[in-house]
Amino acid sequence: MQKSQIDIVAFGPEHIDGAVALSRAESWPHRREDWVLAHALSEGVAAMDADGRVTGTTLVTPYGTDCATINMVIVDKSMRGLGLGRTLMERAVALADGRPLRLVATKEGLPLYEKLGFVTTGLIRQHQGEVRRLERPEGIEEMQAGDLDALKALDREAYGADRSALIDALVERGEIAVIRKGETIEAWAAIRPFGRGEVIGPVIAPDAKTACALIAWHASSRPGAFLRVDTGSETGIAPWLTEIGLAHVGGGIAMRRPPKEDAEQARRKVYALANQALG
């Protein structure tokens, strides 16, 4: 099939079953419920062939006006090499409406993202498996109804963007544990159903020890359950995750794309420094 026979349309509920089929073909763990959640938080586009089959997807999740993430980027194997991936990404960039962008890339997608102005900021390690029996750490408790605003404020400080809609969805679908210091929430972590089991995250903590305690609190009530945790390589908790039964099974490359004006300012700054060096 040629690219000219493909229509790019707004992603809607009617495309979810086709998207699930695409992600399963790529051995992604996403259930239909995971796609429903992603769609509820996002805008996106779907590539449709002449038979009405979904052959590509991409979603854009805005976090207020602070930034947006691009996710669920899939192109059917039969359509690769025709430039469809670039078309989907260009549509995603347009949907972001000038927001700074973030994504997690595969090695295969890296060249395209770099051409579109994304730069590498770190590595993401994916750990998953059947968790070992753990003792429940002390000093951690379930969140209370009145904690929601504090959770959102702490998350925004840590992530640098307003993820209120995401946190509302996590509260509705999962469980959240918190650590208090006096009347102040110092750290928190969520767990929710995902794929073969459950995923723990976000984990908002001031240090690795606290992050591990929060993960252990959730995991301790689920001995033998299949859990997943994604973490930045810089956190240093990967060896501990392996020790508790969550093996390193892959990951991705964290990338960001600054707004055009920021990129232009950076270019001018480099140019000015170069001129000073020449002078």
PDB file of C-alpha atoms in Angstrom:
ATOM      1  CA  MET A   1       0.000   0.000   0.000  1.00  0.00           C
ATOM      2  CA  GLN A   2       1.126   3.543  -0.756  1.00  0.00           C
ATOM      3  CA  LYS A   3       1.156   6.416   1.686  1.00  0.00           C
ATOM      4  CA  SER A   4      -1.224   8.327  -0.616  1.00  0.00           C
ATOM      5  CA  GLN A   5      -3.907   5.760   0.263  1.00  0.00           C
ATOM      6  CA  ILE A   6      -3.700   6.593   3.961  1.00  0.00           C
ATOM      7  CA  ASP A   7      -5.946   9.141   5.698  1.00  0.00           C
ATOM      8  CA  ILE A   8      -4.844  10.874   8.904  1.00  0.00           C
ATOM      9  CA  VAL A   9      -7.823  11.480  11.201  1.00  0.00           C
ATOM     10  CA  ALA A  10      -8.385  12.642  14.764  1.00  0.00           C
ATOM     11  CA  PHE A  11      -8.009   9.740  17.174  1.00  0.00           C
ATOM     12  CA  GLY A  12     -11.331   8.824  18.736  1.00  0.00           C
ATOM     13  CA  PRO A  13     -12.936   6.018  20.766  1.00  0.00           C
ATOM     14  CA  GLU A  14     -13.738   4.208  17.516  1.00  0.00           C
ATOM     15  CA  HIS A  15     -10.005   3.719  16.904  1.00  0.00           C
ATOM     16  CA  ILE A  16      -9.128   2.091  20.221  1.00  0.00           C
ATOM     17  CA  ASP A  17      -9.718  -1.521  19.168  1.00  0.00           C
ATOM     18  CA  GLY A  18      -7.523  -1.005  16.098  1.00  0.00           C
ATOM     19  CA  ALA A  19      -4.880   0.648  18.266  1.00  0.00           C
ATOM     20  CA  VAL A  20      -4.923  -2.307  20.669  1.00  0.00           C
ATOM     21  CA  ALA A  21      -4.349  -4.651  17.731  1.00  0.00           C
ATOM     22  CA  LEU A  22      -1.388  -2.524  16.607  1.00  0.00           C
ATOM     23  CA  SER A  23       0.203  -2.476  20.046  1.00  0.00           C
ATOM     24  CA  ARG A  24      -0.266  -6.226  20.476  1.00  0.00           C
ATOM     25  CA  ALA A  25       1.471  -6.802  17.145  1.00  0.00           C
ATOM     26  CA  GLU A  26       4.448  -4.921  18.639  1.00  0.00           C
ATOM     27  CA  SER A  27       4.290  -7.057  21.836  1.00  0.00           C
ATOM     28  CA  TRP A  28       3.333  -4.015  23.907  1.00  0.00           C
ATOM     29  CA  PRO A  29       1.590  -4.914  27.184  1.00  0.00           C
ATOM     30  CA  HIS A  30      -1.193  -2.331  26.866  1.00  0.00           C
ATOM     31  CA  ARG A  31      -4.738  -3.540  27.490  1.00  0.00           C
ATOM     32  CA  ARG A  32      -7.785  -1.869  26.033  1.00  0.00           C
ATOM     33  CA  GLU A  33      -8.244  -0.132  29.396  1.00  0.00           C
ATOM     34  CA  ASP A  34      -4.739   1.328  29.132  1.00  0.00           C
ATOM     35  CA  TRP A  35      -5.533   2.787  25.717  1.00  0.00           C
ATOM     36  CA  VAL A  36      -8.823   4.187  27.047  1.00  0.00           C
ATOM     37  CA  LEU A  37      -6.943   5.989  29.833  1.00  0.00           C
ATOM     38  CA  ALA A  38      -4.288   7.333  27.470  1.00  0.00           C
ATOM     39  CA  HIS A  39      -6.966   8.603  25.092  1.00  0.00           C
ATOM     40  CA  ALA A  40      -8.937  10.220  27.932  1.00  0.00           C
ATOM     41  CA  LEU A  41      -5.897  12.317  28.855  1.00  0.00           C
ATOM     42  CA  SER A  42      -4.742  13.073  25.312  1.00  0.00           C
ATOM     43  CA  GLU A  43      -5.410  14.241  21.801  1.00  0.00           C
ATOM     44  CA  GLY A  44      -4.040  12.336  18.866  1.00  0.00           C
ATOM     45  CA  VAL A  45      -4.283  11.099  15.318  1.00  0.00           C
ATOM     46  CA  ALA A  46      -4.791   7.737  13.641  1.00  0.00           C
ATOM     47  CA  ALA A  47      -3.648   6.638  10.191  1.00  0.00           C
ATOM     48  CA  MET A  48      -6.411   4.757   8.355  1.00  0.00           C
ATOM     49  CA  ASP A  49      -6.007   2.617   5.250  1.00  0.00           C
ATOM     50  CA  ALA A  50      -8.572   2.261   2.457  1.00  0.00           C
ATOM     51  CA  ASP A  51     -10.231  -0.643   4.286  1.00  0.00           C
ATOM     52  CA  GLY A  52     -10.751   1.402   7.446  1.00  0.00           C
ATOM     53  CA  ARG A  53      -7.949  -0.335   9.342  1.00  0.00           C
ATOM     54  CA  VAL A  54      -5.816   1.586  11.854  1.00  0.00           C
ATOM     55  CA  THR A  55      -2.245   1.496  10.543  1.00  0.00           C
ATOM     56  CA  GLY A  56      -0.633   4.107  12.784  1.00  0.00           C
ATOM     57  CA  THR A  57      -1.227   6.145  15.932  1.00  0.00           C
ATOM     58  CA  THR A  58       0.245   8.900  18.023  1.00  0.00           C
ATOM     59  CA  LEU A  59      -1.137  10.639  21.105  1.00  0.00           C
ATOM     60  CA  VAL A  60      -0.220  13.969  22.699  1.00  0.00           C
ATOM     61  CA  THR A  61      -0.849  14.424  26.418  1.00  0.00           C
ATOM     62  CA  PRO A  62      -0.842  18.106  27.454  1.00  0.00           C
ATOM     63  CA  TYR A  63       0.131  19.106  30.987  1.00  0.00           C
ATOM     64  CA  GLY A  64      -1.465  22.512  31.265  1.00  0.00           C
ATOM     65  CA  THR A  65       0.493  24.979  29.186  1.00  0.00           C
ATOM     66  CA  ASP A  66       3.816  23.807  30.663  1.00  0.00           C
ATOM     67  CA  CYS A  67       4.616  20.941  28.294  1.00  0.00           C
ATOM     68  CA  ALA A  68       3.187  17.879  26.550  1.00  0.00           C
ATOM     69  CA  THR A  69       4.310  14.305  26.081  1.00  0.00           C
ATOM     70  CA  ILE A  70       4.126  12.354  22.832  1.00  0.00           C
ATOM     71  CA  ASN A  71       3.281   8.701  23.292  1.00  0.00           C
ATOM     72  CA  MET A  72       1.662   5.650  21.674  1.00  0.00           C
ATOM     73  CA  VAL A  73       3.626   6.214  18.453  1.00  0.00           C
ATOM     74  CA  ILE A  74       3.093   3.086  16.343  1.00  0.00           C
ATOM     75  CA  VAL A  75       3.301   2.405  12.610  1.00  0.00           C
ATOM     76  CA  ASP A  76       2.096  -0.919  11.194  1.00  0.00           C
ATOM     77  CA  LYS A  77       4.986  -3.042   9.934  1.00  0.00           C
ATOM     78  CA  SER A  78       3.496  -3.074   6.416  1.00  0.00           C
ATOM     79  CA  MET A  79       3.574   0.748   6.290  1.00  0.00           C
ATOM     80  CA  ARG A  80       7.112   1.409   7.451  1.00  0.00           C
ATOM     81  CA  GLY A  81       9.607   3.129   5.211  1.00  0.00           C
ATOM     82  CA  LEU A  82       6.960   5.349   3.580  1.00  0.00           C
ATOM     83  CA  GLY A  83       7.353   8.397   5.813  1.00  0.00           C
ATOM     84  CA  LEU A  84       4.177   7.716   7.797  1.00  0.00           C
ATOM     85  CA  GLY A  85       5.991   7.933  11.112  1.00  0.00           C
ATOM     86  CA  ARG A  86       7.236  11.420  10.292  1.00  0.00           C
ATOM     87  CA  THR A  87       3.736  12.483   9.229  1.00  0.00           C
ATOM     88  CA  LEU A  88       2.268  11.256  12.505  1.00  0.00           C
ATOM     89  CA  MET A  89       4.976  13.038  14.497  1.00  0.00           C
ATOM     90  CA  GLU A  90       4.469  16.286  12.606  1.00  0.00           C
ATOM     91  CA  ARG A  91       0.756  16.106  13.409  1.00  0.00           C
ATOM     92  CA  ALA A  92       1.632  15.478  17.052  1.00  0.00           C
ATOM     93  CA  VAL A  93       3.924  18.512  17.168  1.00  0.00           C
ATOM     94  CA  ALA A  94       1.099  20.617  15.714  1.00  0.00           C
ATOM     95  CA  LEU A  95      -1.353  19.319  18.343  1.00  0.00           C
ATOM     96  CA  ALA A  96       1.070  20.349  21.085  1.00  0.00           C
ATOM     97  CA  ASP A  97       0.417  23.962  20.062  1.00  0.00           C
ATOM     98  CA  GLY A  98       3.880  25.284  20.858  1.00  0.00           C
ATOM     99  CA  ARG A  99       4.345  23.502  24.179  1.00  0.00           C
ATOM    100  CA  PRO A 100       7.766  22.052  24.990  1.00  0.00           C
ATOM    101  CA  LEU A 101       7.646  18.336  24.180  1.00  0.00           C
ATOM    102  CA  ARG A 102       8.867  15.203  25.927  1.00  0.00           C
ATOM    103  CA  LEU A 103       8.932  11.575  24.837  1.00  0.00           C
ATOM    104  CA  VAL A 104      10.673   8.260  25.430  1.00  0.00           C
ATOM    105  CA  ALA A 105      12.267   6.956  22.233  1.00  0.00           C
ATOM    106  CA  THR A 106      13.320   3.546  21.043  1.00  0.00           C
ATOM    107  CA  LYS A 107      16.660   3.211  19.292  1.00  0.00           C
ATOM    108  CA  GLU A 108      14.742   2.720  16.033  1.00  0.00           C
ATOM    109  CA  GLY A 109      12.827   5.969  16.452  1.00  0.00           C
ATOM    110  CA  LEU A 110      15.808   8.024  17.618  1.00  0.00           C
ATOM    111  CA  PRO A 111      16.987   9.261  14.172  1.00  0.00           C
ATOM    112  CA  LEU A 112      13.523  10.606  13.297  1.00  0.00           C
ATOM    113  CA  TYR A 113      13.106  12.381  16.623  1.00  0.00           C
ATOM    114  CA  GLU A 114      16.523  13.976  16.327  1.00  0.00           C
ATOM    115  CA  LYS A 115      15.602  15.285  12.863  1.00  0.00           C
ATOM    116  CA  LEU A 116      12.492  16.841  14.426  1.00  0.00           C
ATOM    117  CA  GLY A 117      14.554  18.750  16.989  1.00  0.00           C
ATOM    118  CA  PHE A 118      14.421  16.413  19.999  1.00  0.00           C
ATOM    119  CA  VAL A 119      17.521  16.075  22.148  1.00  0.00           C
ATOM    120  CA  THR A 120      18.476  13.255  24.509  1.00  0.00           C
ATOM    121  CA  THR A 121      18.159  14.034  28.223  1.00  0.00           C
ATOM    122  CA  GLY A 122      18.625  10.613  29.825  1.00  0.00           C
ATOM    123  CA  LEU A 123      17.884   6.901  29.806  1.00  0.00           C
ATOM    124  CA  ILE A 124      14.780   5.138  31.117  1.00  0.00           C
ATOM    125  CA  ARG A 125      15.126   1.612  32.541  1.00  0.00           C
ATOM    126  CA  GLN A 126      12.079  -0.663  32.556  1.00  0.00           C
ATOM    127  CA  HIS A 127      11.954  -3.242  35.346  1.00  0.00           C
ATOM    128  CA  GLN A 128       9.252  -5.850  35.730  1.00  0.00           C
ATOM    129  CA  GLY A 129       8.542  -9.292  37.107  1.00  0.00           C
ATOM    130  CA  GLU A 130       6.987 -11.171  40.009  1.00  0.00           C
ATOM    131  CA  VAL A 131       7.902  -9.242  43.110  1.00  0.00           C
ATOM    132  CA  ARG A 132       9.421 -11.036  46.089  1.00  0.00           C
ATOM    133  CA  ARG A 133       7.865 -10.967  49.546  1.00  0.00           C
ATOM    134  CA  LEU A 134       8.783  -7.701  51.276  1.00  0.00           C
ATOM    135  CA  GLU A 135       8.215  -6.258  54.718  1.00  0.00           C
ATOM    136  CA  ARG A 136       5.968  -3.215  54.706  1.00  0.00           C
ATOM    137  CA  PRO A 137       7.998  -0.098  55.602  1.00  0.00           C
ATOM    138  CA  GLU A 138       6.836   2.053  58.495  1.00  0.00           C
ATOM    139  CA  GLY A 139       5.979   5.725  58.245  1.00  0.00           C
ATOM    140  CA  ILE A 140       3.943   5.385  55.039  1.00  0.00           C
ATOM    141  CA  GLU A 141       0.166   5.509  54.719  1.00  0.00           C
ATOM    142  CA  GLU A 142      -2.628   5.720  52.198  1.00  0.00           C
ATOM    143  CA  MET A 143      -3.497   9.199  50.972  1.00  0.00           C
ATOM    144  CA  GLN A 144      -6.514  10.990  52.417  1.00  0.00           C
ATOM    145  CA  ALA A 145      -9.154  12.886  50.460  1.00  0.00           C
ATOM    146  CA  GLY A 146      -7.746  16.208  51.604  1.00  0.00           C
ATOM    147  CA  ASP A 147      -4.258  15.390  50.303  1.00  0.00           C
ATOM    148  CA  LEU A 148      -5.006  15.847  46.602  1.00  0.00           C
ATOM    149  CA  ASP A 149      -3.914  19.474  46.221  1.00  0.00           C
ATOM    150  CA  ALA A 150      -0.671  18.779  48.085  1.00  0.00           C
ATOM    151  CA  LEU A 151       0.053  15.790  45.834  1.00  0.00           C
ATOM    152  CA  LYS A 152      -0.443  17.919  42.737  1.00  0.00           C
ATOM    153  CA  ALA A 153       1.750  20.720  44.054  1.00  0.00           C
ATOM    154  CA  LEU A 154       4.589  18.327  44.936  1.00  0.00           C
ATOM    155  CA  ASP A 155       4.314  16.620  41.556  1.00  0.00           C
ATOM    156  CA  ARG A 156       4.431  19.919  39.695  1.00  0.00           C
ATOM    157  CA  GLU A 157       7.544  20.958  41.591  1.00  0.00           C
ATOM    158  CA  ALA A 158       9.255  17.658  40.771  1.00  0.00           C
ATOM    159  CA  TYR A 159       8.075  17.220  37.169  1.00  0.00           C
ATOM    160  CA  GLY A 160       8.031  20.864  36.154  1.00  0.00           C
ATOM    161  CA  ALA A 161       4.519  20.749  34.718  1.00  0.00           C
ATOM    162  CA  ASP A 162       0.889  20.578  35.831  1.00  0.00           C
ATOM    163  CA  ARG A 163      -0.189  16.927  35.675  1.00  0.00           C
ATOM    164  CA  SER A 164      -3.445  17.445  37.594  1.00  0.00           C
ATOM    165  CA  ALA A 165      -5.593  15.471  35.140  1.00  0.00           C
ATOM    166  CA  LEU A 166      -3.212  12.512  35.310  1.00  0.00           C
ATOM    167  CA  ILE A 167      -3.185  12.538  39.110  1.00  0.00           C
ATOM    168  CA  ASP A 168      -6.991  12.678  39.195  1.00  0.00           C
ATOM    169  CA  ALA A 169      -7.032   9.580  36.965  1.00  0.00           C
ATOM    170  CA  LEU A 170      -4.536   7.789  39.220  1.00  0.00           C
ATOM    171  CA  VAL A 171      -6.629   8.514  42.303  1.00  0.00           C
ATOM    172  CA  GLU A 172      -9.722   7.179  40.528  1.00  0.00           C
ATOM    173  CA  ARG A 173      -8.099   4.008  39.140  1.00  0.00           C
ATOM    174  CA  GLY A 174      -5.355   3.112  41.591  1.00  0.00           C
ATOM    175  CA  GLU A 175      -3.884   3.624  45.051  1.00  0.00           C
ATOM    176  CA  ILE A 176      -1.557   6.324  46.350  1.00  0.00           C
ATOM    177  CA  ALA A 177       0.788   6.074  49.322  1.00  0.00           C
ATOM    178  CA  VAL A 178       2.228   9.140  51.060  1.00  0.00           C
ATOM    179  CA  ILE A 179       4.958  10.032  53.516  1.00  0.00           C
ATOM    180  CA  ARG A 180       4.216  12.924  55.848  1.00  0.00           C
ATOM    181  CA  LYS A 181       6.566  15.184  57.733  1.00  0.00           C
ATOM    182  CA  GLY A 182       4.340  16.786  60.299  1.00  0.00           C
ATOM    183  CA  GLU A 183       1.372  18.121  58.353  1.00  0.00           C
ATOM    184  CA  THR A 184       3.283  18.257  55.063  1.00  0.00           C
ATOM    185  CA  ILE A 185       3.391  15.522  52.431  1.00  0.00           C
ATOM    186  CA  GLU A 186       7.063  14.921  51.688  1.00  0.00           C
ATOM    187  CA  ALA A 187       6.740  12.125  49.104  1.00  0.00           C
ATOM    188  CA  TRP A 188       4.182   9.921  47.350  1.00  0.00           C
ATOM    189  CA  ALA A 189       3.818   7.073  44.885  1.00  0.00           C
ATOM    190  CA  ALA A 190       0.938   5.613  42.880  1.00  0.00           C
ATOM    191  CA  ILE A 191       0.106   2.093  41.717  1.00  0.00           C
ATOM    192  CA  ARG A 192      -2.532   1.167  39.148  1.00  0.00           C
ATOM    193  CA  PRO A 193      -3.551  -1.747  36.923  1.00  0.00           C
ATOM    194  CA  PHE A 194      -1.543  -1.947  33.705  1.00  0.00           C
ATOM    195  CA  GLY A 195      -0.723  -4.632  31.179  1.00  0.00           C
ATOM    196  CA  ARG A 196      -0.099  -8.036  32.768  1.00  0.00           C
ATOM    197  CA  GLY A 197      -0.371  -6.685  36.300  1.00  0.00           C
ATOM    198  CA  GLU A 198       0.235  -3.285  37.837  1.00  0.00           C
ATOM    199  CA  VAL A 199       2.661  -0.400  37.370  1.00  0.00           C
ATOM    200  CA  ILE A 200       4.138   1.685  40.192  1.00  0.00           C
ATOM    201  CA  GLY A 201       4.595   5.340  39.309  1.00  0.00           C
ATOM    202  CA  PRO A 202       4.906   8.231  39.429  1.00  0.00           C
ATOM    203  CA  VAL A 203       7.195   8.070  42.456  1.00  0.00           C
ATOM    204  CA  ILE A 204       7.788  11.572  43.799  1.00  0.00           C
ATOM    205  CA  ALA A 205      10.528  11.423  46.425  1.00  0.00           C
ATOM    206  CA  PRO A 206      13.482  13.540  47.595  1.00  0.00           C
ATOM    207  CA  ASP A 207      16.008  10.681  47.432  1.00  0.00           C
ATOM    208  CA  ALA A 208      16.513   7.066  46.357  1.00  0.00           C
ATOM    209  CA  LYS A 209      15.975   5.645  49.853  1.00  0.00           C
ATOM    210  CA  THR A 210      12.559   7.253  50.111  1.00  0.00           C
ATOM    211  CA  ALA A 211      11.626   6.164  46.589  1.00  0.00           C
ATOM    212  CA  CYS A 212      12.508   2.546  47.408  1.00  0.00           C
ATOM    213  CA  ALA A 213      10.457   2.700  50.612  1.00  0.00           C
ATOM    214  CA  LEU A 214       7.389   3.875  48.713  1.00  0.00           C
ATOM    215  CA  ILE A 215       7.795   1.172  46.064  1.00  0.00           C
ATOM    216  CA  ALA A 216       8.268  -1.438  48.803  1.00  0.00           C
ATOM    217  CA  TRP A 217       5.107  -0.257  50.579  1.00  0.00           C
ATOM    218  CA  HIS A 218       3.015  -0.958  47.493  1.00  0.00           C
ATOM    219  CA  ALA A 219       4.851  -4.167  46.603  1.00  0.00           C
ATOM    220  CA  SER A 220       4.675  -5.596  50.137  1.00  0.00           C
ATOM    221  CA  SER A 221       0.915  -6.149  49.842  1.00  0.00           C
ATOM    222  CA  ARG A 222       1.350  -7.999  46.525  1.00  0.00           C
ATOM    223  CA  PRO A 223       3.883 -10.826  46.995  1.00  0.00           C
ATOM    224  CA  GLY A 224       4.255 -12.769  43.758  1.00  0.00           C
ATOM    225  CA  ALA A 225       2.309 -10.188  41.734  1.00  0.00           C
ATOM    226  CA  PHE A 226       3.552  -8.990  38.357  1.00  0.00           C
ATOM    227  CA  LEU A 227       4.738  -5.390  38.772  1.00  0.00           C
ATOM    228  CA  ARG A 228       6.453  -2.860  36.556  1.00  0.00           C
ATOM    229  CA  VAL A 229       8.558   0.168  37.508  1.00  0.00           C
ATOM    230  CA  ASP A 230      10.163   2.580  35.033  1.00  0.00           C
ATOM    231  CA  THR A 231      12.997   4.680  36.386  1.00  0.00           C
ATOM    232  CA  GLY A 232      15.645   7.066  35.146  1.00  0.00           C
ATOM    233  CA  SER A 233      19.117   5.530  35.075  1.00  0.00           C
ATOM    234  CA  GLU A 234      20.382   8.390  37.237  1.00  0.00           C
ATOM    235  CA  THR A 235      18.182   7.426  40.227  1.00  0.00           C
ATOM    236  CA  GLY A 236      20.444   4.540  41.193  1.00  0.00           C
ATOM    237  CA  ILE A 237      17.604   2.262  42.297  1.00  0.00           C
ATOM    238  CA  ALA A 238      17.934  -0.262  39.435  1.00  0.00           C
ATOM    239  CA  PRO A 239      20.047  -2.790  41.428  1.00  0.00           C
ATOM    240  CA  TRP A 240      17.490  -2.773  44.248  1.00  0.00           C
ATOM    241  CA  LEU A 241      14.614  -3.289  41.809  1.00  0.00           C
ATOM    242  CA  THR A 242      16.426  -6.341  40.451  1.00  0.00           C
ATOM    243  CA  GLU A 243      16.957  -7.661  43.989  1.00  0.00           C
ATOM    244  CA  ILE A 244      13.213  -7.603  44.712  1.00  0.00           C
ATOM    245  CA  GLY A 245      12.389  -9.550  41.560  1.00  0.00           C
ATOM    246  CA  LEU A 246      11.862  -6.811  38.986  1.00  0.00           C
ATOM    247  CA  ALA A 247      14.352  -7.602  36.232  1.00  0.00           C
ATOM    248  CA  HIS A 248      15.706  -5.046  33.792  1.00  0.00           C
ATOM    249  CA  VAL A 249      13.885  -5.865  30.541  1.00  0.00           C
ATOM    250  CA  GLY A 250      14.612  -2.820  28.383  1.00  0.00           C
ATOM    251  CA  GLY A 251      13.755   0.825  28.386  1.00  0.00           C
ATOM    252  CA  GLY A 252      14.146   3.862  26.204  1.00  0.00           C
ATOM    253  CA  ILE A 253      15.778   7.214  25.630  1.00  0.00           C
ATOM    254  CA  ALA A 254      14.268  10.261  27.325  1.00  0.00           C
ATOM    255  CA  MET A 255      14.095  13.205  24.915  1.00  0.00           C
ATOM    256  CA  ARG A 256      12.846  16.780  24.900  1.00  0.00           C
ATOM    257  CA  ARG A 257      12.056  19.306  22.204  1.00  0.00           C
ATOM    258  CA  PRO A 258      12.214  22.934  23.346  1.00  0.00           C
ATOM    259  CA  PRO A 259       9.982  25.617  21.826  1.00  0.00           C
ATOM    260  CA  LYS A 260      11.407  27.227  18.695  1.00  0.00           C
ATOM    261  CA  GLU A 261      12.161  30.472  20.464  1.00  0.00           C
ATOM    262  CA  ASP A 262      14.161  28.655  23.172  1.00  0.00           C
ATOM    263  CA  ALA A 263      16.104  26.727  20.561  1.00  0.00           C
ATOM    264  CA  GLU A 264      16.805  29.943  18.662  1.00  0.00           C
ATOM    265  CA  GLN A 265      17.964  31.690  21.841  1.00  0.00           C
ATOM    266  CA  ALA A 266      20.292  28.766  22.582  1.00  0.00           C
ATOM    267  CA  ARG A 267      21.679  28.928  19.038  1.00  0.00           C
ATOM    268  CA  ARG A 268      22.317  32.662  19.352  1.00  0.00           C
ATOM    269  CA  LYS A 269      23.987  32.193  22.716  1.00  0.00           C
ATOM    270  CA  VAL A 270      26.369  29.607  21.275  1.00  0.00           C
ATOM    271  CA  TYR A 271      27.062  31.920  18.322  1.00  0.00           C
ATOM    272  CA  ALA A 272      27.772  34.840  20.666  1.00  0.00           C
ATOM    273  CA  LEU A 273      30.137  32.722  22.762  1.00  0.00           C
ATOM    274  CA  ALA A 274      31.928  31.587  19.634  1.00  0.00           C
ATOM    275  CA  ASN A 275      32.401  35.193  18.564  1.00  0.00           C
ATOM    276  CA  GLN A 276      33.803  36.063  21.983  1.00  0.00           C
ATOM    277  CA  ALA A 277      36.253  33.185  21.720  1.00  0.00           C
ATOM    278  CA  LEU A 278      37.344  34.393  18.317  1.00  0.00           C
ATOM    279  CA  GLY A 279      37.782  37.891  19.629  1.00  0.00           C
TER     280      GLY A 279
END
